[in-house]
CSV table of C-alpha atoms in Angstrom, one decimal:
chain,number,residue,atom,x,y,z
A,1,GLN,CA,203.7,185.8,-3.3
A,2,ARG,CA,204.0,183.4,-6.2
A,3,LEU,CA,206.4,185.7,-8.0
A,4,LEU,CA,208.6,186.2,-4.9
A,5,SER,CA,208.7,182.5,-4.2
A,6,ASP,CA,209.9,181.8,-7.8
A,7,SER,CA,212.7,184.4,-7.6
A,8,SER,CA,213.9,183.0,-4.3
A,9,ASN,CA,214.3,179.5,-5.8
A,10,GLY,CA,216.5,180.8,-8.6
A,11,GLY,CA,213.8,180.6,-11.2
A,12,LYS,CA,213.1,176.9,-10.6
A,13,ARG,CA,209.6,175.6,-10.7
A,14,ASN,CA,207.9,175.7,-7.4
A,15,ARG,CA,206.7,172.3,-6.2
A,16,HIS,CA,203.3,173.8,-5.3
A,17,HIS,CA,202.6,174.6,-9.0
A,18,PRO,CA,200.3,172.0,-10.4
A,19,THR,CA,201.7,172.4,-14.0
A,20,ASN,CA,204.6,173.9,-15.9
A,21,ASN,CA,202.5,175.7,-18.5
A,22,PRO,CA,204.3,178.3,-20.8
A,23,SER,CA,201.3,180.6,-21.0
A,24,ARG,CA,201.2,180.7,-17.2
A,25,ASN,CA,204.9,181.8,-17.2
A,26,ALA,CA,204.2,184.5,-19.7
A,27,SER,CA,201.4,186.0,-17.6
A,28,ALA,CA,203.8,185.9,-14.6
A,29,ALA,CA,206.3,188.0,-16.6
A,30,ILE,CA,203.6,190.5,-17.4
A,31,ASP,CA,202.7,190.7,-13.7
A,32,VAL,CA,206.4,191.4,-12.8
A,33,SER,CA,206.6,194.2,-15.3
A,34,PHE,CA,203.4,195.8,-13.9
A,35,TYR,CA,204.7,195.5,-10.4
A,36,GLU,CA,207.9,197.3,-11.3
A,37,ASP,CA,205.9,200.2,-12.9
A,38,PHE,CA,203.9,200.5,-9.7
A,39,LEU,CA,207.0,200.7,-7.5
A,40,LYS,CA,208.4,203.4,-9.8
A,41,ILE,CA,205.2,205.5,-9.6
A,42,ARG,CA,205.3,205.1,-5.8
A,43,ARG,CA,208.9,206.3,-5.6
A,44,ASP,CA,208.1,209.3,-7.8
A,45,LYS,CA,205.2,210.2,-5.5
A,46,GLU,CA,207.4,210.0,-2.4
A,47,ALA,CA,209.9,212.3,-4.1
A,48,THR,CA,207.2,214.7,-5.0
A,49,SER,CA,205.8,214.8,-1.4
A,50,SER,CA,209.3,215.6,-0.1
A,51,LYS,CA,209.7,218.4,-2.6
A,52,LEU,CA,206.4,219.8,-1.6
A,53,SER,CA,207.4,219.8,2.1
A,54,ASN,CA,210.5,221.7,1.2
A,55,THR,CA,208.5,224.2,-0.8
A,56,ARG,CA,206.3,224.9,2.3
A,57,GLU,CA,209.4,225.6,4.4
A,58,VAL,CA,210.7,228.0,1.7
A,59,LYS,CA,207.3,229.8,1.6
A,60,GLU,CA,207.3,230.2,5.4
A,61,ARG,CA,210.8,231.8,5.2
A,62,GLY,CA,209.5,234.4,2.6
A,63,LYS,CA,211.4,233.0,-0.4
A,64,ARG,CA,209.6,232.1,-3.7
A,65,PRO,CA,210.3,228.5,-4.7
A,66,PRO,CA,211.4,227.6,-8.2
A,67,ARG,CA,208.8,226.5,-10.6
A,68,LYS,CA,208.5,222.7,-10.9
A,69,ALA,CA,207.4,220.5,-13.8
A,70,LYS,CA,204.6,218.1,-13.2
A,71,LEU,CA,205.5,214.4,-13.2
A,72,ALA,CA,203.9,211.8,-15.2
A,73,CYS,CA,202.4,210.1,-12.2
A,74,ASP,CA,200.8,213.5,-11.1
A,75,VAL,CA,199.2,213.9,-14.5
A,76,VAL,CA,197.7,210.4,-14.3
A,77,LEU,CA,196.5,210.5,-10.7
A,78,GLU,CA,195.2,214.1,-10.4
A,79,LYS,CA,191.7,214.9,-11.4
A,80,SER,CA,190.9,217.9,-13.4
A,81,PRO,CA,189.1,220.5,-11.3
A,82,ARG,CA,185.5,221.4,-12.3
A,83,GLN,CA,185.0,224.8,-13.6
A,84,THR,CA,182.1,226.2,-11.5
A,85,LYS,CA,180.6,229.7,-11.3
A,86,PRO,CA,181.8,231.7,-8.3
A,87,THR,CA,179.2,231.9,-5.6
A,88,LYS,CA,178.7,234.4,-2.9
A,89,PRO,CA,179.3,233.2,0.7
A,90,LYS,CA,176.1,232.5,2.4
A,91,LYS,CA,175.2,234.4,5.6
A,92,ARG,CA,174.3,232.6,8.7
A,93,GLN,CA,170.6,232.4,9.4
A,94,HIS,CA,170.8,234.4,12.7
A,95,GLU,CA,172.8,237.1,11.0
A,96,THR,CA,170.3,237.6,8.1
A,97,VAL,CA,168.4,240.9,8.6
A,98,ALA,CA,165.6,241.6,6.1
A,99,LYS,CA,165.5,245.0,4.7
A,100,VAL,CA,162.1,246.5,5.3
A,101,ASP,CA,160.7,249.6,3.7
A,102,ASP,CA,159.6,251.8,6.6
A,103,GLN,CA,157.3,253.7,4.4
A,104,SER,CA,155.2,250.6,3.7
A,105,ILE,CA,154.5,250.0,7.4
A,106,GLU,CA,151.3,251.8,8.4
A,107,PRO,CA,150.9,253.2,11.9
A,108,LEU,CA,148.6,251.4,14.4
A,109,GLU,CA,145.0,252.4,14.0
A,110,LYS,CA,143.1,249.6,15.8
A,111,PHE,CA,144.3,248.3,19.1
A,112,SER,CA,143.2,244.8,20.1
A,113,LEU,CA,143.2,244.7,23.9
A,114,TYR,CA,142.7,242.1,26.6
A,115,ALA,CA,141.7,243.2,30.1
A,116,SER,CA,142.6,240.5,32.6
A,117,CYS,CA,141.0,240.1,36.1
A,118,LEU,CA,140.7,237.7,38.9
A,119,PRO,CA,138.5,234.7,38.1
A,120,GLY,CA,134.9,235.5,39.0
A,121,LEU,CA,135.1,239.2,38.4
A,122,GLU,CA,134.5,239.1,34.6
A,123,ALA,CA,130.8,240.2,35.0
A,124,ILE,CA,131.8,243.4,36.9
A,125,LEU,CA,134.6,244.1,34.4
A,126,HIS,CA,132.2,243.6,31.6
A,127,ASP,CA,129.8,246.1,33.2
A,128,GLU,CA,132.7,248.6,33.6
A,129,LEU,CA,133.7,248.4,29.9
A,130,ILE,CA,130.1,249.0,28.8
A,131,ASN,CA,129.9,252.0,31.0
A,132,LEU,CA,133.1,253.4,29.4
A,133,GLY,CA,131.5,253.0,25.9
A,134,PHE,CA,133.5,249.9,24.7
A,135,VAL,CA,131.7,246.9,23.3
A,136,PRO,CA,133.6,243.9,24.7
A,137,GLU,CA,133.9,240.6,22.8
A,138,SER,CA,133.4,237.2,24.3
A,139,SER,CA,134.5,236.9,28.0
A,140,ALA,CA,136.6,233.8,27.3
A,141,GLU,CA,139.1,233.4,24.4
A,142,PRO,CA,139.9,230.0,23.0
A,143,LEU,CA,143.6,230.4,23.6
A,144,ILE,CA,143.5,232.1,26.9
A,145,GLY,CA,140.5,230.8,28.9
A,146,ALA,CA,138.6,232.6,31.7
A,147,GLY,CA,139.9,235.5,33.6
A,148,GLY,CA,139.6,238.4,31.2
A,149,ILE,CA,137.7,240.1,28.4
A,150,ALA,CA,138.8,241.0,24.9
A,151,PHE,CA,137.8,244.3,23.2
A,152,THR,CA,139.0,246.7,20.5
A,153,VAL,CA,139.7,250.4,20.7
A,154,ASP,CA,140.7,252.9,18.0
A,155,SER,CA,142.9,255.4,19.9
A,156,VAL,CA,145.7,255.7,22.5
A,157,GLU,CA,143.4,257.9,24.6
A,158,SER,CA,141.0,254.9,24.9
A,159,ILE,CA,143.8,252.8,26.2
A,160,MET,CA,144.6,255.4,28.8
A,161,ASN,CA,141.0,255.7,29.9
A,162,CYS,CA,141.0,251.9,30.5
A,163,HIS,CA,144.0,252.4,32.9
A,164,LEU,CA,142.3,255.3,34.6
A,165,HIS,CA,138.7,254.0,35.1
A,166,LEU,CA,138.8,250.2,35.3
A,167,GLY,CA,138.8,249.2,39.0
A,168,THR,CA,138.7,245.4,38.7
A,169,ALA,CA,141.2,244.9,35.9
A,170,THR,CA,144.7,243.8,36.8
A,171,HIS,CA,146.5,244.1,33.4
A,172,ILE,CA,145.7,245.7,30.0
A,173,LEU,CA,147.4,243.6,27.4
A,174,LEU,CA,147.9,244.9,23.8
A,175,ARG,CA,147.9,242.1,21.3
A,176,CYS,CA,150.9,242.1,19.0
A,177,GLY,CA,149.0,240.2,16.3
A,178,GLU,CA,147.0,237.2,15.6
A,179,PRO,CA,148.0,233.8,17.2
A,180,PHE,CA,150.3,231.9,15.0
A,181,LYS,CA,151.5,228.3,15.0
A,182,ALA,CA,155.0,227.6,16.3
A,183,ARG,CA,156.3,224.0,16.7
A,184,GLY,CA,160.0,224.8,16.6
A,185,MET,CA,162.3,227.4,18.2
A,186,GLU,CA,163.6,228.6,14.8
A,187,GLU,CA,160.1,228.8,13.5
A,188,LEU,CA,159.1,230.9,16.4
A,189,ARG,CA,162.1,233.3,16.0
A,190,ARG,CA,161.5,233.7,12.3
A,191,LYS,CA,157.7,234.5,12.6
A,192,VAL,CA,158.4,237.0,15.4
A,193,SER,CA,161.0,238.8,13.2
A,194,LYS,CA,158.4,239.2,10.4
A,195,MET,CA,155.9,241.0,12.6
A,196,ASP,CA,155.4,244.6,11.7
A,197,PHE,CA,154.2,245.4,15.2
A,198,TRP,CA,157.7,245.9,16.6
A,199,ARG,CA,158.5,248.7,14.1
A,200,GLN,CA,155.2,250.3,14.8
A,201,TYR,CA,155.4,250.1,18.6
A,202,LEU,CA,159.1,250.7,18.9
A,203,GLY,CA,159.6,253.0,15.9
A,204,GLU,CA,162.5,255.1,17.3
A,205,CYS,CA,164.6,251.9,18.0
A,206,LYS,CA,165.1,251.4,14.2
A,207,ASN,CA,168.0,253.9,14.5
A,208,PRO,CA,171.1,251.8,15.2
A,209,SER,CA,172.7,254.7,17.1
A,210,LEU,CA,170.1,254.4,19.8
A,211,PRO,CA,170.1,251.8,22.6
A,212,LEU,CA,167.6,249.0,22.7
A,213,PRO,CA,165.0,249.0,25.5
A,214,THR,CA,165.1,246.4,28.2
A,215,ILE,CA,162.7,243.6,27.3
A,216,ASP,CA,161.1,241.6,30.1
A,217,ILE,CA,159.4,238.5,28.8
A,218,ARG,CA,157.0,236.3,30.9
A,219,VAL,CA,156.3,232.9,29.2
A,220,SER,CA,153.7,230.3,29.9
A,221,ALA,CA,153.4,227.1,27.8
A,222,SER,CA,151.1,224.1,28.0
A,223,LYS,CA,150.1,221.3,25.6
A,224,SER,CA,152.7,222.4,23.1
A,225,ARG,CA,155.9,221.1,21.7
A,226,LEU,CA,157.7,224.2,22.9
A,227,LEU,CA,157.9,224.0,26.7
A,228,HIS,CA,161.3,225.5,27.5
A,229,THR,CA,160.2,228.9,28.8
A,230,LYS,CA,163.8,230.3,28.9
A,231,GLY,CA,164.5,229.2,25.3
A,232,ILE,CA,161.2,230.7,24.1
A,233,ALA,CA,162.0,234.0,25.7
A,234,GLU,CA,165.4,234.1,24.0
A,235,ARG,CA,164.0,233.3,20.6
A,236,VAL,CA,161.3,236.0,21.0
A,237,GLU,CA,163.9,238.6,22.0
A,238,SER,CA,166.2,237.6,19.1
A,239,GLY,CA,163.3,237.9,16.6
A,240,ILE,CA,162.5,241.4,17.9
A,241,CYS,CA,166.1,242.5,17.5
A,242,THR,CA,166.1,241.1,14.0
A,243,ALA,CA,162.9,243.0,13.2
A,244,LEU,CA,164.4,246.3,14.4
A,245,GLY,CA,167.5,245.8,12.2
A,246,SER,CA,169.8,244.4,15.0
A,247,GLY,CA,171.0,240.9,14.5
A,248,LYS,CA,173.4,239.3,16.9
A,249,ASN,CA,176.4,240.9,15.2
A,250,SER,CA,174.9,244.3,14.5
A,251,ALA,CA,173.5,244.5,18.1
A,252,LYS,CA,177.1,244.9,19.3
A,253,LYS,CA,177.4,248.2,17.5
A,254,ARG,CA,174.6,249.7,19.6
A,255,PRO,CA,175.3,251.5,22.8
A,256,GLY,CA,173.6,248.7,24.8
A,257,LYS,CA,170.5,248.5,26.9
A,258,ASP,CA,168.9,251.8,28.1
A,259,ALA,CA,168.7,251.4,31.8
A,260,GLU,CA,166.8,254.7,32.3
A,261,ARG,CA,164.1,253.8,29.8
A,262,SER,CA,161.0,252.0,31.0
A,263,PRO,CA,161.3,248.3,30.2
A,264,ILE,CA,159.0,246.7,27.6
A,265,LYS,CA,157.0,243.9,29.3
A,266,LEU,CA,155.9,241.0,27.0
A,267,VAL,CA,153.5,238.2,27.8
A,268,VAL,CA,154.0,235.1,25.6
A,269,ARG,CA,151.4,232.4,25.9
A,270,LEU,CA,151.7,229.0,24.1
A,271,LYS,CA,148.8,226.6,24.1
A,272,ASN,CA,148.1,223.7,21.6
A,273,ASP,CA,151.2,224.8,19.5
A,274,PHE,CA,149.7,228.3,19.0
A,275,ALA,CA,151.6,231.4,20.3
A,276,GLN,CA,150.0,234.6,21.4
A,277,ILE,CA,152.3,237.6,22.1
A,278,SER,CA,151.0,240.6,24.0
A,279,VAL,CA,152.5,243.8,25.5
A,280,ASP,CA,151.7,244.7,29.1
A,281,THR,CA,150.8,248.4,28.7
A,282,SER,CA,151.3,249.2,32.4
A,283,GLU,CA,154.5,249.3,34.5
A,284,GLN,CA,152.8,247.7,37.5
A,285,PRO,CA,149.6,245.8,38.1
A,286,LEU,CA,146.5,248.0,38.1
A,287,GLN,CA,145.3,246.7,41.5
A,288,ARG,CA,148.3,248.4,43.1
A,289,ARG,CA,146.7,251.8,43.1
A,290,GLY,CA,149.7,253.6,44.5
A,291,TYR,CA,148.4,255.0,47.8
A,292,ARG,CA,149.4,252.1,50.1
A,293,GLN,CA,152.6,253.4,51.8
A,294,PRO,CA,155.5,251.2,52.8
A,295,GLY,CA,155.0,249.7,56.2
A,296,CYS,CA,151.3,250.7,56.2
A,297,GLY,CA,149.8,247.5,54.8
A,298,GLY,CA,148.9,245.8,58.1
A,299,LYS,CA,149.1,242.1,58.8
A,300,SER,CA,146.7,240.8,56.1
A,301,PRO,CA,145.9,243.6,53.6
A,302,LEU,CA,143.0,243.2,51.2
A,303,ARG,CA,143.7,243.6,47.4
A,304,GLU,CA,142.4,246.9,46.1
A,305,ASP,CA,140.6,245.3,43.1
A,306,LEU,CA,138.8,242.9,45.5
A,307,ALA,CA,137.7,245.7,47.7
A,308,TYR,CA,136.5,247.6,44.6
A,309,ALA,CA,134.6,244.5,43.4
A,310,MET,CA,132.9,244.1,46.8
A,311,LEU,CA,131.7,247.7,46.8
A,312,TYR,CA,130.7,247.6,43.2
A,313,GLY,CA,128.7,244.4,43.5
A,314,SER,CA,127.0,245.5,46.8
A,315,GLY,CA,125.6,248.7,45.2
A,316,TRP,CA,128.0,251.3,46.5
A,317,ARG,CA,128.2,253.1,43.1
A,318,LYS,CA,126.5,255.8,41.2
A,319,ARG,CA,123.4,254.7,39.2
A,320,GLU,CA,121.4,256.6,36.7
A,321,GLY,CA,120.7,260.1,37.9
A,322,ASN,CA,123.9,260.1,40.0
A,323,GLU,CA,122.1,258.4,42.9
A,324,ARG,CA,123.3,255.7,45.2
A,325,PRO,CA,121.1,253.2,47.1
A,326,PHE,CA,123.3,253.7,50.2
A,327,SER,CA,124.4,257.0,51.7
A,328,HIS,CA,126.8,255.8,54.4
A,329,LEU,CA,129.6,253.1,54.4
A,330,LEU,CA,131.1,251.4,57.4
A,331,ASP,CA,134.0,249.0,57.7
A,332,PRO,CA,134.2,247.9,61.4
A,333,CYS,CA,137.4,245.8,60.7
A,334,CYS,CA,139.2,248.3,58.4
A,335,GLY,CA,142.8,247.2,59.0
A,336,SER,CA,144.9,249.3,56.6
A,337,GLY,CA,141.7,251.0,55.3
A,338,THR,CA,141.5,249.5,51.8
A,339,ILE,CA,137.7,249.2,51.7
A,340,ALA,CA,137.1,252.6,53.3
A,341,ILE,CA,139.5,254.3,50.9
A,342,GLU,CA,138.1,252.6,47.8
A,343,GLY,CA,134.6,253.5,49.0
A,344,ALA,CA,135.5,257.1,49.5
A,345,SER,CA,137.0,257.3,46.1
A,346,ILE,CA,134.0,255.8,44.4
A,347,ALA,CA,131.6,258.1,46.3
A,348,ALA,CA,133.7,261.2,45.4
A,349,GLY,CA,133.9,260.2,41.7
A,350,LEU,CA,137.7,259.8,41.8
A,351,PRO,CA,139.0,257.3,39.2
A,352,PRO,CA,140.9,254.2,40.7
A,353,GLY,CA,144.0,254.6,38.4
A,354,ARG,CA,144.7,258.3,39.1
A,355,LEU,CA,147.9,257.6,41.0
A,356,LEU,CA,149.3,255.1,38.5
A,357,PRO,CA,152.3,255.9,36.2
A,358,GLN,CA,151.5,256.6,32.6
A,359,PRO,CA,150.7,253.6,30.4
A,360,LEU,CA,152.6,252.6,27.3
A,361,ALA,CA,155.9,253.8,28.7
A,362,GLY,CA,159.0,253.1,26.7
A,363,SER,CA,157.1,252.9,23.4
A,364,SER,CA,156.4,255.3,20.5
A,365,LEU,CA,152.7,255.5,21.7
A,366,ALA,CA,153.5,257.0,25.1
A,367,ASP,CA,152.1,260.5,25.7
A,368,GLU,CA,152.7,261.8,29.2
A,369,TRP,CA,151.0,265.1,28.6
A,370,LEU,CA,147.8,263.4,27.4
A,371,TRP,CA,147.9,261.1,30.5
A,372,ARG,CA,148.2,264.0,32.9
A,373,GLN,CA,145.4,265.9,31.1
A,374,LEU,CA,143.0,262.9,31.5
A,375,VAL,CA,143.9,262.6,35.2
A,376,SER,CA,143.4,266.3,35.9
A,377,ASN,CA,140.1,266.4,34.0
A,378,ALA,CA,138.8,263.3,36.0
A,379,GLU,CA,139.8,264.8,39.3
A,380,ALA,CA,138.1,268.1,38.4
A,381,ARG,CA,134.8,266.3,38.0
A,382,SER,CA,135.0,264.9,41.6
A,383,ILE,CA,132.4,265.9,44.1
A,384,ASP,CA,132.6,266.8,47.8
A,385,ILE,CA,130.6,264.4,50.0
A,386,GLY,CA,131.8,265.7,53.4
A,387,ASN,CA,133.5,263.7,56.1
A,388,SER,CA,130.6,261.8,57.5
A,389,ALA,CA,129.7,259.4,54.7
A,390,VAL,CA,132.5,256.8,55.1
A,391,MET,CA,133.9,255.4,58.4
A,392,GLY,CA,136.5,252.8,59.2
A,393,SER,CA,137.2,251.4,62.7
A,394,ASP,CA,139.6,248.9,64.3
A,395,ARG,CA,140.7,248.1,67.8
A,396,ASP,CA,144.4,248.2,66.8
A,397,GLY,CA,145.7,251.7,67.1
A,398,GLY,CA,148.7,250.9,64.8
A,399,VAL,CA,146.6,250.0,61.8
A,400,ILE,CA,144.4,253.1,62.3
A,401,ALA,CA,147.5,255.3,62.0
A,402,ALA,CA,148.4,253.4,58.9
A,403,SER,CA,144.9,253.9,57.5
A,404,LYS,CA,145.1,257.6,57.9
A,405,THR,CA,148.5,257.7,56.2
A,406,ASN,CA,147.1,255.7,53.2
A,407,ALA,CA,144.0,257.9,53.0
A,408,THR,CA,146.2,261.0,52.9
A,409,ALA,CA,148.3,259.5,50.0
A,410,ALA,CA,145.0,258.7,48.2
A,411,GLY,CA,143.7,262.2,48.6
A,412,VAL,CA,140.6,261.2,50.5
A,413,ASP,CA,141.7,262.0,54.1
A,414,ALA,CA,139.0,264.8,54.2
A,415,ILE,CA,136.3,262.3,53.2
A,416,VAL,CA,136.9,259.2,55.2
A,417,ARG,CA,136.8,259.0,59.0
A,418,PHE,CA,138.7,256.5,61.1
A,419,GLU,CA,138.0,255.5,64.7
A,420,ASN,CA,140.1,253.4,67.1
A,421,CYS,CA,137.5,251.2,68.8
A,422,ALA,CA,136.1,247.7,68.9
A,423,VAL,CA,133.1,246.5,66.8
A,424,LYS,CA,130.6,246.8,69.7
A,425,SER,CA,131.9,250.3,70.6
A,426,ASN,CA,131.6,251.8,67.1
A,427,PRO,CA,129.5,254.9,67.1
A,428,TRP,CA,127.3,253.7,64.2
A,429,LEU,CA,126.7,250.3,65.8
A,430,ALA,CA,126.4,251.0,69.5
A,431,ALA,CA,122.6,250.7,69.6
A,432,GLY,CA,120.9,251.8,72.8
A,433,LYS,CA,123.8,253.9,73.9
A,434,PRO,CA,123.6,257.7,74.2
A,435,GLU,CA,126.5,258.2,71.8
A,436,ALA,CA,125.0,256.0,69.2
A,437,VAL,CA,124.1,257.8,65.9
A,438,VAL,CA,122.9,255.2,63.4
A,439,PRO,CA,122.6,256.8,59.9
A,440,ASP,CA,120.0,255.9,57.4
A,441,GLY,CA,121.1,254.0,54.3
A,442,LEU,CA,124.1,252.3,56.0
A,443,LEU,CA,126.1,249.7,54.1
A,444,ILE,CA,128.4,247.5,56.2
A,445,CYS,CA,131.2,246.1,54.1
A,446,THR,CA,134.2,244.5,55.8
A,447,ASN,CA,136.8,241.8,55.5
A,448,PRO,CA,136.8,240.2,59.0
A,449,PRO,CA,139.7,238.1,60.2
A,450,PHE,CA,139.5,234.4,59.6
A,451,GLY,CA,142.2,233.2,62.0
A,452,ILE,CA,145.1,232.4,59.7
A,453,ARG,CA,147.3,235.5,59.3
A,454,SER,CA,146.0,238.1,61.7
A,455,SER,CA,145.1,236.0,64.7
A,456,LYS,CA,147.6,233.7,66.4
A,457,LYS,CA,145.2,232.4,69.0
A,458,LYS,CA,142.5,231.8,66.5
A,459,ASN,CA,139.8,232.6,69.1
A,460,LEU,CA,137.4,234.5,66.9
A,461,PHE,CA,134.1,233.3,68.5
A,462,PRO,CA,133.6,236.5,70.6
A,463,LEU,CA,134.1,238.7,67.4
A,464,TYR,CA,131.5,236.9,65.4
A,465,ARG,CA,129.2,236.6,68.3
A,466,THR,CA,129.2,240.4,68.6
């Protein structure tokens, strides 16, 4: 501003200058020369930028521009580039697939199982496992809590025997490994992808030309940093695909999900920042025996595992020497016949899981021939107890017809007997009447109505008075 004001006054001294010092005038002349150099460099840069814009237009037209000499200002202002070693482009983390030597992965030899049941039935389940020859561990695990028993087997045949002979178990879970700590979504995905279990359990899925199985994941989380169940399921599935050699990009090369193949059911449990992943080895819960037909369940059907536990705990089972403390069983309020059918199956020696589909379906451990062989051998060991040892009765003729249909599907229609009559008219309970035939060693086991689902009037006093 001082220089411009001096030039506008024709070189005269500005009245604002305190002195007319010659040294000050010399420094002003130096400033003017520097300012002129700066303006020259600026004009050169503007000319260079216009030439560069013209060069881009020429390149877009497909013509090669003439070679230009660098200006002095470019030499001064540009920085010399650093000479660095060429580096390979990094892959994204979700696309990284670790190469695993399949020969180093050993097949499964020991199977850590967890048999779940309804709370309160652990003692009966423990007794069943001991009878099968398994030594169960503690009845309550630190990460899971009550409601099941952990044990270890050494063969696929033992897993199938559990499905076939356990009557109070609801699920047989195969542990995928030891519990591990996971406090972040990426940590969870990374640790799942490093598990060898997926290449052992789904060995044939390592071939990228084969479709991946459908994976159904059920997640429960409590007292952990990871609480978003949907996000946890997505990270677990992504880790499994990475372990099988299928990242997000490579999974597109596969044919897709195999709809005809049985889905793989996973159970993911997070508690106190520790994750436990298990495989549900059965296609359906074990309490669904398979003999209850559609439309033949009645108004308030009893669960099959509860009926089995009632009979097992009351003594309707074989003891040492194949003897039972009771010889006859009666259910005067049979409904759809669950207690009578379960009692007839126990008396005849038929395993409760004989009608279930094969376990371990969809995995490399599945063996349908072995499953059918175990079922046929168990049915061959059944005994004939006649048609007078088990009876079920109900005053509703519709549920009696449903009971007979279910008994036929269960294969015990020749063992159990159903009567359409009230409680006081039952042949085994009509004491003092000519038609009364009261057998010795009679066990009465029933699930009477309690006035919520089966009785609208809720007038149950006459029934319980009888």
